[in-house]
Amino acid sequence: MNFMKATTAGIAFCAAGAVSAAELEVTHWWTSGGEAAAVAEFAKAFDATGHTWIDGAIAGSGGTARPIIISRIIGGDPMHATQLNHGRQAEELIEAGLLLDLTDVAEAEGWKDIVNPTSLLDSCTVDGKVYCAPVNIHSWQWIWLSHKAYEDAGVPVPSNWDEYVASAAALEAAGKIPLAMGQQAWQSSGAFGVINVAVGGVELWNKINVQKDAEAAGGPEMAKVFEAAAAARAMAANSNVQDWNQATNLVITGQAGAQIMGDWAQGEFQVAGQVAGQDYTCLPGLGVNEVISTGGDAFYFPKQDDPEIEKAQKELAALLLSPEVQVNFNLKKGSLPVRGDIDLAAANDCMKKGLEILAAGNILLSGDQVLSADTSGQIEDLMVEFWNDPSYSAADAQAKYASIIADAD
């Protein structure tokens, strides 16, 4: 489907579903500078339809926001739309019949033909019905390097993980933090996942996360991953910040050499006026295994006992995947669009790297898509212990990890 046909299809659906003006409360956890600029594009587009976007931002990470969101839906005080990650987070809400079926929207808009990769829409689909609108592809598989920090340290900007680890001593000698890392559990767990893919490789990751192979989780290849994570823990020892965007700011200001963080970090670099390839370098797959995970964000729509509100919800769902909105939102978010039929000529160097990897098919599912919330939570708990306790050996952490995978659902 070309851009003009896609635009026409979107207009046709919205015209067919036109309703009287409605106010929709939309909850999400996008509160950093770059995130706020991105979500404002959604609000602006929805308000332009004559409806009103009531912003329900929840401060903190997804780990903070998700329990609040789910509690409200289960407790009978649902918002009209909410961000979650496409994957298994909404399974229980769908099973309880609390979320709106969007299959008619997906079919009218041709989502099956335009959403790329198809696993994104598959993650929104349960028993043949579509329950969410995927809006972006966010990959964890990046390390962001500060040119200023390396210039001050007098060493070249690394091109891969091994060079980066070797540069840590020079960074420390120059008074820099080698690795910026916030104190929230999801950050250390996410960084571990990135190291897992980069050092262990995609095949090992799939064995453990998809096939739940506990023997591989406890094996010698995974031991190398835990040793690399222990090295990262040492490099992050003096990173005394809490939030992810505070850690990103350490890289932006040259106080830290690097941060392992998803591509949403690009929004912060953009707000700060920094230029990819000039002020910072991005290395997908830590410069070792150039691959991106295809996790990301999606919007779910809790059921309402109001036909007019339901029509407005479906209009918003269609709008979120419309070509213009996909471009405007993702350019500011730093994420990749879920549509495979739009032009992102304005993308920066890092986004273009991600698009090239996506086009080449070098992708893997995200942890949210293959691990239950319970298993993911156990891994997060383990990572909190491991990253915060230098005496927790790589071998002991690996043994605990293998036991979690053995019982994973």
Short mmCIF file of C-alpha atoms in Angstrom, two decimals:
data_model
loop_
_atom_site.label_atom_id
_atom_site.label_comp_id
_atom_site.label_asym_id
_atom_site.label_seq_id
_atom_site.Cartn_x
_atom_site.Cartn_y
_atom_site.Cartn_z
CA MET A 1 0.00 0.00 0.00
CA ASN A 2 1.54 3.36 -0.97
CA PHE A 3 1.42 6.50 1.17
CA MET A 4 -1.53 8.08 -0.70
CA LYS A 5 -3.65 4.92 -0.56
CA ALA A 6 -2.80 4.47 3.13
CA THR A 7 -3.80 8.06 3.87
CA THR A 8 -7.05 7.65 1.97
CA ALA A 9 -7.88 4.45 3.87
CA GLY A 10 -7.32 6.21 7.20
CA ILE A 11 -9.53 9.12 6.21
CA ALA A 12 -12.24 6.75 5.02
CA PHE A 13 -12.35 4.92 8.34
CA CYS A 14 -12.46 8.14 10.37
CA ALA A 15 -15.21 9.55 8.15
CA ALA A 16 -17.24 6.37 8.44
CA GLY A 17 -16.84 6.38 12.19
CA ALA A 18 -17.29 10.13 12.72
CA VAL A 19 -19.07 10.87 16.00
CA SER A 20 -19.93 13.83 18.17
CA ALA A 21 -17.01 15.28 20.06
CA ALA A 22 -15.75 13.12 22.92
CA GLU A 23 -13.19 13.53 25.67
CA LEU A 24 -10.91 10.54 26.11
CA GLU A 25 -8.60 10.11 29.08
CA VAL A 26 -5.38 8.51 27.88
CA THR A 27 -2.88 7.12 30.38
CA HIS A 28 0.81 6.58 29.64
CA TRP A 29 4.22 6.86 31.32
CA TRP A 30 5.91 9.18 28.81
CA THR A 31 7.11 12.04 31.00
CA SER A 32 10.72 12.79 30.03
CA GLY A 33 11.45 15.72 27.71
CA GLY A 34 11.71 13.63 24.55
CA GLU A 35 8.75 11.44 25.48
CA ALA A 36 6.50 14.42 26.25
CA ALA A 37 7.34 15.98 22.89
CA ALA A 38 6.42 12.72 21.15
CA VAL A 39 3.12 12.03 22.91
CA ALA A 40 2.10 15.63 22.21
CA GLU A 41 1.96 14.63 18.53
CA PHE A 42 -0.72 12.06 19.33
CA ALA A 43 -2.70 14.58 21.37
CA LYS A 44 -2.45 17.25 18.68
CA ALA A 45 -3.67 14.89 15.96
CA PHE A 46 -6.59 13.64 18.05
CA ASP A 47 -7.65 17.14 19.11
CA ALA A 48 -7.66 18.11 15.42
CA THR A 49 -10.49 15.62 14.83
CA GLY A 50 -12.77 17.61 17.14
CA HIS A 51 -12.33 15.21 20.04
CA THR A 52 -10.24 16.02 23.11
CA TRP A 53 -7.22 14.12 24.43
CA ILE A 54 -7.20 14.28 28.24
CA ASP A 55 -3.62 13.51 29.16
CA GLY A 56 -3.19 11.06 32.02
CA ALA A 57 0.59 10.91 32.30
CA ILE A 58 1.83 8.78 35.20
CA ALA A 59 5.24 9.80 36.50
CA GLY A 60 7.85 7.08 36.66
CA SER A 61 8.62 4.06 34.54
CA GLY A 62 6.33 1.45 33.06
CA GLY A 63 6.99 -0.65 36.15
CA THR A 64 5.41 2.11 38.23
CA ALA A 65 2.58 2.88 35.85
CA ARG A 66 1.41 -0.58 34.81
CA PRO A 67 0.09 -1.67 38.25
CA ILE A 68 -1.82 1.63 38.52
CA ILE A 69 -3.29 1.22 35.04
CA ILE A 70 -4.29 -2.40 35.58
CA SER A 71 -5.73 -1.67 39.03
CA ARG A 72 -7.97 1.04 37.64
CA ILE A 73 -9.27 -1.20 34.85
CA ILE A 74 -9.94 -4.14 37.16
CA GLY A 75 -11.36 -1.86 39.84
CA GLY A 76 -14.07 -0.43 37.60
CA ASP A 77 -12.49 2.99 37.00
CA PRO A 78 -11.07 2.49 33.51
CA MET A 79 -9.44 5.18 31.43
CA HIS A 80 -10.51 5.38 27.79
CA ALA A 81 -7.14 4.39 26.33
CA THR A 82 -3.85 3.36 27.80
CA GLN A 83 -0.28 2.67 26.81
CA LEU A 84 1.11 -0.77 27.55
CA ASN A 85 3.82 -2.77 25.81
CA HIS A 86 2.52 -5.04 23.09
CA GLY A 87 3.11 -8.55 24.32
CA ARG A 88 1.81 -10.52 27.25
CA GLN A 89 1.14 -7.71 29.73
CA ALA A 90 -2.58 -7.50 28.95
CA GLU A 91 -3.34 -11.24 28.83
CA GLU A 92 -5.38 -11.31 32.04
CA LEU A 93 -7.34 -8.17 31.11
CA ILE A 94 -8.26 -9.70 27.75
CA GLU A 95 -9.25 -13.00 29.37
CA ALA A 96 -11.49 -11.06 31.78
CA GLY A 97 -13.25 -9.36 28.86
CA LEU A 98 -12.20 -5.87 29.96
CA LEU A 99 -10.59 -4.63 26.73
CA LEU A 100 -12.21 -3.47 23.52
CA ASP A 101 -11.98 -5.70 20.45
CA LEU A 102 -10.35 -3.65 17.65
CA THR A 103 -10.60 -6.27 14.93
CA ASP A 104 -12.96 -4.15 12.81
CA VAL A 105 -10.52 -1.24 12.93
CA ALA A 106 -7.57 -3.46 12.05
CA GLU A 107 -9.43 -4.91 9.08
CA ALA A 108 -10.72 -1.56 7.81
CA GLU A 109 -7.25 -0.03 8.04
CA GLY A 110 -5.44 -3.03 6.59
CA TRP A 111 -3.10 -3.39 9.57
CA LYS A 112 -2.23 -6.94 8.54
CA ASP A 113 -0.69 -5.59 5.32
CA ILE A 114 1.16 -2.58 6.75
CA VAL A 115 2.40 -3.54 10.23
CA ASN A 116 6.03 -4.66 10.01
CA PRO A 117 7.20 -6.98 11.44
CA THR A 118 4.04 -9.04 11.64
CA SER A 119 4.96 -10.17 15.16
CA LEU A 120 3.83 -6.75 16.44
CA LEU A 121 0.24 -7.32 15.35
CA ASP A 122 0.47 -10.96 16.42
CA SER A 123 1.29 -9.72 19.93
CA CYS A 124 -1.94 -7.71 19.90
CA THR A 125 -3.97 -10.71 18.72
CA VAL A 126 -5.65 -13.27 20.98
CA ASP A 127 -7.87 -16.03 19.56
CA GLY A 128 -7.95 -14.26 16.21
CA LYS A 129 -9.09 -10.90 17.63
CA VAL A 130 -7.00 -7.71 17.75
CA TYR A 131 -6.96 -5.92 21.10
CA CYS A 132 -4.32 -3.24 20.70
CA ALA A 133 -2.90 -0.71 18.28
CA PRO A 134 0.91 -0.99 18.06
CA VAL A 135 2.44 2.46 17.60
CA ASN A 136 6.20 1.97 17.47
CA ILE A 137 9.15 -0.40 17.51
CA HIS A 138 11.45 0.19 20.42
CA SER A 139 14.66 -1.75 20.61
CA TRP A 140 16.78 -2.12 23.72
CA GLN A 141 19.83 -3.16 21.71
CA TRP A 142 21.88 0.04 21.80
CA ILE A 143 24.81 1.69 23.55
CA TRP A 144 25.12 5.49 23.37
CA LEU A 145 28.59 7.03 23.56
CA SER A 146 29.53 10.62 24.40
CA HIS A 147 32.05 12.22 22.04
CA LYS A 148 32.86 14.87 24.65
CA ALA A 149 33.69 12.29 27.31
CA TYR A 150 36.05 10.46 24.98
CA GLU A 151 37.64 13.65 23.73
CA ASP A 152 38.28 14.70 27.33
CA ALA A 153 39.73 11.25 28.07
CA GLY A 154 41.98 11.43 25.01
CA VAL A 155 40.90 8.10 23.53
CA PRO A 156 38.93 7.26 20.39
CA VAL A 157 35.21 6.61 20.56
CA PRO A 158 34.84 2.79 20.67
CA SER A 159 33.26 0.88 17.81
CA ASN A 160 32.32 -2.25 19.76
CA TRP A 161 31.85 -3.69 23.25
CA ASP A 162 35.41 -4.94 23.71
CA GLU A 163 36.89 -1.54 22.77
CA TYR A 164 34.43 0.10 25.14
CA VAL A 165 35.41 -2.11 28.08
CA ALA A 166 39.08 -1.42 27.31
CA SER A 167 38.41 2.35 27.40
CA ALA A 168 36.96 2.33 30.92
CA ALA A 169 40.29 2.97 32.67
CA ALA A 170 40.99 6.07 30.55
CA LEU A 171 37.50 7.41 31.23
CA GLU A 172 37.90 6.92 34.96
CA ALA A 173 41.32 8.60 34.89
CA ALA A 174 39.66 11.61 33.26
CA GLY A 175 37.04 11.75 36.02
CA LYS A 176 34.28 10.23 33.90
CA ILE A 177 31.75 7.54 34.78
CA PRO A 178 32.36 4.75 32.27
CA LEU A 179 28.75 3.53 32.28
CA ALA A 180 25.72 5.64 33.19
CA MET A 181 23.05 3.50 34.83
CA GLY A 182 19.92 4.50 36.71
CA GLN A 183 18.88 2.64 39.83
CA GLN A 184 15.51 1.32 38.63
CA ALA A 185 15.17 -2.43 38.22
CA TRP A 186 14.04 -2.32 34.60
CA GLN A 187 17.20 -0.47 33.60
CA SER A 188 19.65 -3.05 34.94
CA SER A 189 17.47 -5.89 33.69
CA GLY A 190 17.27 -4.29 30.25
CA ALA A 191 21.01 -3.70 30.09
CA PHE A 192 21.56 -7.35 30.97
CA GLY A 193 19.30 -8.35 28.09
CA VAL A 194 21.32 -6.22 25.68
CA ILE A 195 24.59 -7.77 26.86
CA ASN A 196 22.96 -11.19 26.57
CA VAL A 197 22.19 -10.69 22.86
CA ALA A 198 25.48 -8.94 22.04
CA VAL A 199 27.86 -11.30 23.84
CA GLY A 200 25.87 -14.53 23.73
CA GLY A 201 24.27 -14.08 20.32
CA VAL A 202 20.75 -14.40 18.98
CA GLU A 203 20.72 -18.20 18.88
CA LEU A 204 21.50 -18.46 22.59
CA TRP A 205 18.94 -15.77 23.41
CA ASN A 206 16.25 -17.66 21.52
CA LYS A 207 17.15 -20.95 23.21
CA ILE A 208 16.74 -19.41 26.62
CA ASN A 209 13.90 -16.92 26.17
CA VAL A 210 11.77 -18.60 23.53
CA GLN A 211 12.50 -22.29 24.12
CA LYS A 212 13.03 -21.86 27.90
CA ASP A 213 16.21 -23.99 27.74
CA ALA A 214 17.49 -24.04 31.33
CA GLU A 215 20.59 -26.03 30.34
CA ALA A 216 21.65 -23.27 27.95
CA ALA A 217 20.90 -20.67 30.64
CA GLY A 218 23.36 -22.45 32.95
CA GLY A 219 25.94 -23.26 30.29
CA PRO A 220 29.39 -21.90 29.35
CA GLU A 221 28.18 -19.46 26.68
CA MET A 222 25.84 -17.83 29.16
CA ALA A 223 28.68 -17.69 31.67
CA LYS A 224 30.45 -15.26 29.31
CA VAL A 225 27.34 -13.08 29.36
CA PHE A 226 27.30 -12.94 33.16
CA GLU A 227 31.01 -12.13 33.24
CA ALA A 228 30.38 -9.24 30.82
CA ALA A 229 27.49 -8.09 33.02
CA ALA A 230 29.82 -8.13 36.03
CA ALA A 231 32.25 -5.91 34.09
CA ALA A 232 29.38 -3.54 33.28
CA ARG A 233 28.37 -3.49 36.95
CA ALA A 234 31.87 -2.35 37.90
CA MET A 235 31.85 0.37 35.24
CA ALA A 236 28.51 1.69 36.53
CA ALA A 237 29.56 1.70 40.20
CA ASN A 238 29.66 5.51 40.49
CA SER A 239 26.53 6.26 38.48
CA ASN A 240 24.42 7.72 41.26
CA VAL A 241 21.22 8.63 39.43
CA GLN A 242 17.74 7.17 39.57
CA ASP A 243 15.86 7.75 36.32
CA TRP A 244 16.93 6.59 32.86
CA ASN A 245 16.82 10.07 31.37
CA GLN A 246 19.09 11.34 34.17
CA ALA A 247 21.59 8.68 33.09
CA THR A 248 21.17 9.77 29.46
CA ASN A 249 21.89 13.35 30.55
CA LEU A 250 25.22 12.21 32.01
CA VAL A 251 26.16 11.06 28.49
CA ILE A 252 24.77 14.20 26.84
CA THR A 253 26.82 16.45 29.15
CA GLY A 254 29.98 14.35 28.82
CA GLN A 255 30.03 13.28 32.47
CA ALA A 256 29.71 9.63 31.44
CA GLY A 257 31.22 7.71 28.58
CA ALA A 258 28.20 5.64 27.65
CA GLN A 259 24.77 4.30 28.49
CA ILE A 260 23.15 1.01 27.52
CA MET A 261 19.60 2.04 26.81
CA GLY A 262 16.83 1.60 24.27
CA ASP A 263 16.38 3.85 21.27
CA TRP A 264 14.00 6.10 23.22
CA ALA A 265 17.21 7.76 24.46
CA GLN A 266 17.35 9.46 21.06
CA GLY A 267 14.48 11.72 22.09
CA GLU A 268 16.62 13.12 24.91
CA PHE A 269 19.59 13.74 22.62
CA GLN A 270 17.24 15.49 20.19
CA VAL A 271 15.71 17.76 22.85
CA ALA A 272 19.28 18.66 23.92
CA GLY A 273 20.11 19.66 20.33
CA GLN A 274 22.74 16.97 19.88
CA VAL A 275 23.52 15.45 16.49
CA ALA A 276 24.05 11.72 15.89
CA GLY A 277 27.55 11.02 14.58
CA GLN A 278 28.75 14.45 15.69
CA ASP A 279 27.98 14.70 19.41
CA TYR A 280 27.28 11.06 20.12
CA THR A 281 27.67 7.62 18.58
CA CYS A 282 25.14 4.81 18.69
CA LEU A 283 26.12 1.17 18.38
CA PRO A 284 23.29 -1.30 17.73
CA GLY A 285 23.96 -4.67 19.34
CA LEU A 286 26.88 -3.05 21.20
CA GLY A 287 28.72 -3.09 17.88
CA VAL A 288 28.99 -6.88 18.11
CA ASN A 289 25.70 -8.40 16.94
CA GLU A 290 23.79 -5.77 14.97
CA VAL A 291 20.26 -6.79 15.73
CA ILE A 292 17.23 -5.01 17.10
CA SER A 293 14.49 -6.36 19.29
CA THR A 294 10.96 -5.60 18.16
CA GLY A 295 9.30 -4.62 21.37
CA GLY A 296 7.55 -1.31 21.75
CA ASP A 297 4.40 0.41 22.80
CA ALA A 298 0.76 -0.18 21.98
CA PHE A 299 -2.53 1.34 23.03
CA TYR A 300 -5.33 -0.70 24.55
CA PHE A 301 -8.86 0.55 25.01
CA PRO A 302 -10.76 -0.52 28.14
CA LYS A 303 -14.42 -1.28 27.48
CA GLN A 304 -16.90 1.52 28.20
CA ASP A 305 -20.65 1.35 28.59
CA ASP A 306 -21.13 4.14 26.04
CA PRO A 307 -21.46 3.57 22.27
CA GLU A 308 -20.32 7.11 21.42
CA ILE A 309 -17.17 6.76 23.52
CA GLU A 310 -16.45 3.40 21.90
CA LYS A 311 -16.67 4.99 18.44
CA ALA A 312 -14.22 7.70 19.51
CA GLN A 313 -11.88 5.05 20.93
CA LYS A 314 -11.84 3.27 17.59
CA GLU A 315 -11.24 6.53 15.76
CA LEU A 316 -8.22 7.15 17.98
CA ALA A 317 -6.95 3.61 17.35
CA ALA A 318 -7.07 4.21 13.58
CA LEU A 319 -5.43 7.62 13.92
CA LEU A 320 -2.46 6.27 15.88
CA LEU A 321 -1.38 4.18 12.89
CA SER A 322 -2.14 6.78 10.21
CA PRO A 323 0.93 7.68 8.10
CA GLU A 324 1.39 11.32 9.15
CA VAL A 325 0.94 10.57 12.85
CA GLN A 326 3.37 7.63 12.65
CA VAL A 327 6.03 9.87 11.11
CA ASN A 328 5.58 12.82 13.48
CA PHE A 329 5.44 10.69 16.62
CA ASN A 330 8.35 8.36 15.88
CA LEU A 331 10.72 11.10 14.72
CA LYS A 332 10.39 12.69 18.16
CA LYS A 333 10.26 9.44 20.13
CA GLY A 334 13.41 8.00 18.55
CA SER A 335 11.54 4.79 17.78
CA LEU A 336 10.85 3.10 14.46
CA PRO A 337 7.36 3.20 12.91
CA VAL A 338 5.22 0.08 12.86
CA ARG A 339 4.19 0.85 9.29
CA GLY A 340 6.43 -0.49 6.57
CA ASP A 341 5.04 1.85 3.92
CA ILE A 342 6.05 5.34 5.06
CA ASP A 343 8.99 7.60 4.25
CA LEU A 344 11.36 8.54 7.07
CA ALA A 345 13.80 10.64 5.06
CA ALA A 346 14.10 13.00 8.03
CA ALA A 347 15.43 10.23 10.29
CA ASN A 348 18.82 10.82 11.93
CA ASP A 349 21.83 8.53 11.51
CA CYS A 350 20.86 6.28 14.42
CA MET A 351 17.27 5.84 13.28
CA LYS A 352 18.56 5.03 9.79
CA LYS A 353 20.78 2.32 11.28
CA GLY A 354 17.73 0.84 12.97
CA LEU A 355 15.69 1.00 9.76
CA GLU A 356 18.48 -0.75 7.83
CA ILE A 357 18.66 -3.55 10.41
CA LEU A 358 14.87 -3.90 10.34
CA ALA A 359 14.85 -4.02 6.53
CA ALA A 360 17.53 -6.72 6.59
CA GLY A 361 15.39 -8.81 8.92
CA ASN A 362 17.98 -8.90 11.71
CA ILE A 363 15.37 -8.83 14.44
CA LEU A 364 14.32 -10.76 17.51
CA LEU A 365 11.26 -10.71 19.69
CA SER A 366 11.33 -8.65 22.87
CA GLY A 367 11.24 -10.22 26.30
CA ASP A 368 7.71 -8.84 26.77
CA GLN A 369 6.55 -10.97 23.86
CA VAL A 370 7.99 -14.29 25.06
CA LEU A 371 8.18 -14.15 28.86
CA SER A 372 5.27 -13.83 31.25
CA ALA A 373 5.06 -10.84 33.57
CA ASP A 374 5.90 -13.17 36.49
CA THR A 375 9.07 -14.51 34.85
CA SER A 376 10.16 -11.03 33.78
CA GLY A 377 9.62 -9.82 37.35
CA GLN A 378 11.79 -12.60 38.76
CA ILE A 379 14.61 -11.72 36.37
CA GLU A 380 14.29 -8.05 37.30
CA ASP A 381 14.53 -8.96 41.00
CA LEU A 382 17.64 -11.01 40.32
CA MET A 383 19.24 -8.16 38.39
CA VAL A 384 18.54 -5.71 41.22
CA GLU A 385 20.44 -7.98 43.60
CA PHE A 386 23.26 -8.62 41.15
CA TRP A 387 23.86 -5.02 40.08
CA ASN A 388 23.60 -3.62 43.61
CA ASP A 389 25.85 -6.19 45.31
CA PRO A 390 29.42 -6.39 43.97
CA SER A 391 29.97 -9.52 46.05
CA TYR A 392 27.23 -11.38 44.17
CA SER A 393 29.34 -13.50 41.83
CA ALA A 394 28.56 -13.99 38.15
CA ALA A 395 28.43 -17.76 38.72
CA ASP A 396 25.91 -17.53 41.56
CA ALA A 397 23.73 -15.12 39.59
CA GLN A 398 23.81 -17.43 36.59
CA ALA A 399 22.72 -20.38 38.70
CA LYS A 400 19.74 -18.42 39.99
CA TYR A 401 18.93 -17.26 36.46
CA ALA A 402 18.95 -20.83 35.16
CA SER A 403 16.50 -21.86 37.87
CA ILE A 404 14.14 -19.04 36.86
CA ILE A 405 14.24 -20.13 33.22
CA ALA A 406 13.63 -23.75 34.27
CA ASP A 407 10.33 -22.67 35.83
CA ALA A 408 9.45 -20.03 33.22
CA ASP A 409 5.97 -19.96 31.68
#
